[in-house]
C-alpha cells in the first residue's frame, strides 16, 4: 500500500461499524479482538470460501475466490469471498477467455439472513469496488447463508448505496479523530464478541429507584 493509501480502511469493518461503531473502533483503532462462538464459526466458514486465488471454471461461469478488491472513492480495500463471472453479451474481457464476462460478488455468511442490513452494506461496498475496478455498474449481488444453505439476491439500489456510503464516511471520520465512541448498552451487546473488553453495563447509570434501593440495602 502506498503512503497515499495509508488512510484506506478494511472493507470488512463496514459490518462491524453498522453493528456498533464502538465495536469497530475497539477492533480497528485499539486492536482489541475477542473470539466468541459467532466469530469462531464465521472464521471457520470463511476459510472454506477463501482459498486464495482458486479459480473454478465451468462452461459459462468462472468462480474466483478470495479476490483482492479496492475502491479509491470509498478508500476501502479488502478481499471478496467469491466473484462469479458469467458469460454474457456485455461485461469485461478476461485473459485467455473469449467473449464478455459479467461479475457478481457473492459474500459468504455463517448464519442466516438478518433483519438489519449489515451484511448487505458489506456486499454493496464490495460491489462498488468491483464497479470501479472493472468500470461497470452492477445491479445485484448475492449473500450465501450457511445456516439456510441458500443464496439471497441483493438489489444494489440507490438507498442501499446511500446507506453504505454514509457508513463508510462515518467510519473514516471516527478513524480520523481516533476517538472510540462511548459504550451504549443494548440487547446487541449480548451477542458482541467484545462485551468483556467493552464493559457496556459500566456506563449504564442506575435509575433513581435502583439507586435508592441500593442505598437502603447498604
Ligand atoms: S458490548 Fe455493546 S456497546 Fe460494547 S462494543 Fe459490543 S455492541 Fe458495542
PDB file of N, CA, C and O in Angstrom, residues 45-51 54 63-67 69 78-83 105-109 122 126 144:
ATOM      1  N   UNK A  45     -15.946 -20.854   8.660  1.00  0.00           N
ATOM      2  CA  UNK A  45     -16.757 -20.872   7.447  1.00  0.00           C
ATOM      3  C   UNK A  45     -16.038 -20.153   6.300  1.00  0.00           C
ATOM      4  O   UNK A  45     -15.996 -20.621   5.173  1.00  0.00           O
ATOM      5  N   UNK A  46     -15.429 -18.998   6.612  1.00  0.00           N
ATOM      6  CA  UNK A  46     -14.754 -18.227   5.571  1.00  0.00           C
ATOM      7  C   UNK A  46     -13.491 -18.918   5.066  1.00  0.00           C
ATOM      8  O   UNK A  46     -13.118 -18.739   3.923  1.00  0.00           O
ATOM      9  N   UNK A  47     -12.858 -19.717   5.939  1.00  0.00           N
ATOM     10  CA  UNK A  47     -11.641 -20.404   5.484  1.00  0.00           C
ATOM     11  C   UNK A  47     -11.959 -21.305   4.299  1.00  0.00           C
ATOM     12  O   UNK A  47     -11.153 -21.505   3.415  1.00  0.00           O
ATOM     13  N   UNK A  48     -13.190 -21.833   4.292  1.00  0.00           N
ATOM     14  CA  UNK A  48     -13.583 -22.696   3.187  1.00  0.00           C
ATOM     15  C   UNK A  48     -13.800 -21.888   1.907  1.00  0.00           C
ATOM     16  O   UNK A  48     -13.437 -22.304   0.822  1.00  0.00           O
ATOM     17  N   UNK A  49     -14.396 -20.692   2.058  1.00  0.00           N
ATOM     18  CA  UNK A  49     -14.649 -19.857   0.870  1.00  0.00           C
ATOM     19  C   UNK A  49     -13.360 -19.206   0.386  1.00  0.00           C
ATOM     20  O   UNK A  49     -13.147 -19.024  -0.805  1.00  0.00           O
ATOM     21  N   UNK A  50     -12.468 -18.866   1.344  1.00  0.00           N
ATOM     22  CA  UNK A  50     -11.277 -18.105   0.990  1.00  0.00           C
ATOM     23  C   UNK A  50     -10.047 -18.965   0.749  1.00  0.00           C
ATOM     24  O   UNK A  50      -9.104 -18.949   1.514  1.00  0.00           O
ATOM     25  N   UNK A  51     -10.062 -19.732  -0.297  1.00  0.00           N
ATOM     26  CA  UNK A  51      -8.847 -20.442  -0.678  1.00  0.00           C
ATOM     27  C   UNK A  51      -8.205 -19.563  -1.749  1.00  0.00           C
ATOM     28  O   UNK A  51      -8.712 -19.507  -2.854  1.00  0.00           O
ATOM     29  N   UNK A  54      -8.171 -19.396  -5.893  1.00  0.00           N
ATOM     30  CA  UNK A  54      -8.715 -20.589  -6.536  1.00  0.00           C
ATOM     31  C   UNK A  54      -9.714 -20.143  -7.589  1.00  0.00           C
ATOM     32  O   UNK A  54     -10.559 -19.295  -7.338  1.00  0.00           O
ATOM     33  N   UNK A  63     -15.610 -19.103 -11.343  1.00  0.00           N
ATOM     34  CA  UNK A  63     -15.769 -18.753  -9.930  1.00  0.00           C
ATOM     35  C   UNK A  63     -14.392 -18.433  -9.367  1.00  0.00           C
ATOM     36  O   UNK A  63     -13.515 -19.298  -9.315  1.00  0.00           O
ATOM     37  N   UNK A  64     -14.215 -17.182  -8.962  1.00  0.00           N
ATOM     38  CA  UNK A  64     -12.920 -16.754  -8.459  1.00  0.00           C
ATOM     39  C   UNK A  64     -13.043 -16.479  -6.960  1.00  0.00           C
ATOM     40  O   UNK A  64     -13.940 -15.748  -6.542  1.00  0.00           O
ATOM     41  N   UNK A  65     -12.163 -17.084  -6.166  1.00  0.00           N
ATOM     42  CA  UNK A  65     -12.266 -16.945  -4.703  1.00  0.00           C
ATOM     43  C   UNK A  65     -11.164 -16.048  -4.139  1.00  0.00           C
ATOM     44  O   UNK A  65     -10.083 -15.964  -4.711  1.00  0.00           O
ATOM     45  N   UNK A  66     -11.474 -15.431  -3.002  1.00  0.00           N
ATOM     46  CA  UNK A  66     -10.510 -14.568  -2.293  1.00  0.00           C
ATOM     47  C   UNK A  66      -9.904 -13.528  -3.233  1.00  0.00           C
ATOM     48  O   UNK A  66      -8.698 -13.457  -3.418  1.00  0.00           O
ATOM     49  N   UNK A  67     -10.775 -12.722  -3.805  1.00  0.00           N
ATOM     50  CA  UNK A  67     -10.344 -11.732  -4.806  1.00  0.00           C
ATOM     51  C   UNK A  67     -10.000 -10.400  -4.114  1.00  0.00           C
ATOM     52  O   UNK A  67     -10.853  -9.819  -3.439  1.00  0.00           O
ATOM     53  N   UNK A  69      -9.812  -6.620  -3.585  1.00  0.00           N
ATOM     54  CA  UNK A  69     -10.611  -5.535  -4.169  1.00  0.00           C
ATOM     55  C   UNK A  69     -10.273  -4.213  -3.488  1.00  0.00           C
ATOM     56  O   UNK A  69      -9.818  -4.192  -2.341  1.00  0.00           O
ATOM     57  N   UNK A  78     -10.150  -4.727   0.547  1.00  0.00           N
ATOM     58  CA  UNK A  78     -10.463  -5.989   1.226  1.00  0.00           C
ATOM     59  C   UNK A  78     -10.352  -7.171   0.291  1.00  0.00           C
ATOM     60  O   UNK A  78      -9.705  -7.099  -0.759  1.00  0.00           O
ATOM     61  N   UNK A  79     -10.988  -8.241   0.703  1.00  0.00           N
ATOM     62  CA  UNK A  79     -10.982  -9.479  -0.068  1.00  0.00           C
ATOM     63  C   UNK A  79     -12.436  -9.893  -0.264  1.00  0.00           C
ATOM     64  O   UNK A  79     -13.169 -10.029   0.722  1.00  0.00           O
ATOM     65  N   UNK A  80     -12.838 -10.075  -1.501  1.00  0.00           N
ATOM     66  CA  UNK A  80     -14.199 -10.578  -1.757  1.00  0.00           C
ATOM     67  C   UNK A  80     -14.147 -12.105  -1.657  1.00  0.00           C
ATOM     68  O   UNK A  80     -13.273 -12.738  -2.255  1.00  0.00           O
ATOM     69  N   UNK A  81     -15.070 -12.690  -0.896  1.00  0.00           N
ATOM     70  CA  UNK A  81     -15.082 -14.154  -0.743  1.00  0.00           C
ATOM     71  C   UNK A  81     -15.084 -14.821  -2.117  1.00  0.00           C
ATOM     72  O   UNK A  81     -14.256 -15.675  -2.415  1.00  0.00           O
ATOM     73  N   UNK A  82     -16.066 -14.446  -2.906  1.00  0.00           N
ATOM     74  CA  UNK A  82     -16.235 -15.059  -4.233  1.00  0.00           C
ATOM     75  C   UNK A  82     -16.713 -14.001  -5.217  1.00  0.00           C
ATOM     76  O   UNK A  82     -17.564 -13.173  -4.886  1.00  0.00           O
ATOM     77  N   UNK A  83     -16.131 -14.024  -6.415  1.00  0.00           N
ATOM     78  CA  UNK A  83     -16.697 -13.241  -7.525  1.00  0.00           C
ATOM     79  C   UNK A  83     -16.975 -14.226  -8.651  1.00  0.00           C
ATOM     80  O   UNK A  83     -16.074 -14.964  -9.076  1.00  0.00           O
ATOM     81  N   UNK A 105     -20.576 -10.237  -7.122  1.00  0.00           N
ATOM     82  CA  UNK A 105     -19.961 -10.581  -5.836  1.00  0.00           C
ATOM     83  C   UNK A 105     -20.884 -11.509  -5.036  1.00  0.00           C
ATOM     84  O   UNK A 105     -22.099 -11.307  -5.015  1.00  0.00           O
ATOM     85  N   UNK A 106     -20.274 -12.527  -4.403  1.00  0.00           N
ATOM     86  CA  UNK A 106     -21.046 -13.435  -3.544  1.00  0.00           C
ATOM     87  C   UNK A 106     -20.356 -13.471  -2.184  1.00  0.00           C
ATOM     88  O   UNK A 106     -19.221 -13.935  -2.071  1.00  0.00           O
ATOM     89  N   UNK A 107     -21.024 -12.929  -1.175  1.00  0.00           N
ATOM     90  CA  UNK A 107     -20.461 -12.892   0.175  1.00  0.00           C
ATOM     91  C   UNK A 107     -20.956 -14.121   0.944  1.00  0.00           C
ATOM     92  O   UNK A 107     -22.127 -14.484   0.840  1.00  0.00           O
ATOM     93  N   UNK A 108     -20.068 -14.747   1.704  1.00  0.00           N
ATOM     94  CA  UNK A 108     -20.439 -15.934   2.480  1.00  0.00           C
ATOM     95  C   UNK A 108     -20.622 -15.565   3.955  1.00  0.00           C
ATOM     96  O   UNK A 108     -19.737 -14.954   4.552  1.00  0.00           O
ATOM     97  N   UNK A 109     -21.756 -15.942   4.510  1.00  0.00           N
ATOM     98  CA  UNK A 109     -22.021 -15.693   5.926  1.00  0.00           C
ATOM     99  C   UNK A 109     -22.430 -16.995   6.592  1.00  0.00           C
ATOM    100  O   UNK A 109     -23.182 -17.787   6.015  1.00  0.00           O
ATOM    101  N   UNK A 122     -22.032  -4.518   3.508  1.00  0.00           N
ATOM    102  CA  UNK A 122     -20.700  -5.033   3.164  1.00  0.00           C
ATOM    103  C   UNK A 122     -20.667  -5.492   1.702  1.00  0.00           C
ATOM    104  O   UNK A 122     -19.733  -5.194   0.962  1.00  0.00           O
ATOM    105  N   UNK A 126     -18.437  -4.081  -1.529  1.00  0.00           N
ATOM    106  CA  UNK A 126     -17.659  -4.962  -2.424  1.00  0.00           C
ATOM    107  C   UNK A 126     -18.047  -4.689  -3.875  1.00  0.00           C
ATOM    108  O   UNK A 126     -17.193  -4.628  -4.765  1.00  0.00           O
ATOM    109  N   UNK A 144     -24.528 -15.782   0.485  1.00  0.00           N
ATOM    110  CA  UNK A 144     -24.825 -17.186   0.788  1.00  0.00           C
ATOM    111  C   UNK A 144     -24.820 -17.346   2.302  1.00  0.00           C
ATOM    112  O   UNK A 144     -23.849 -16.999   2.976  1.00  0.00           O
TER     113      UNK A 144
END
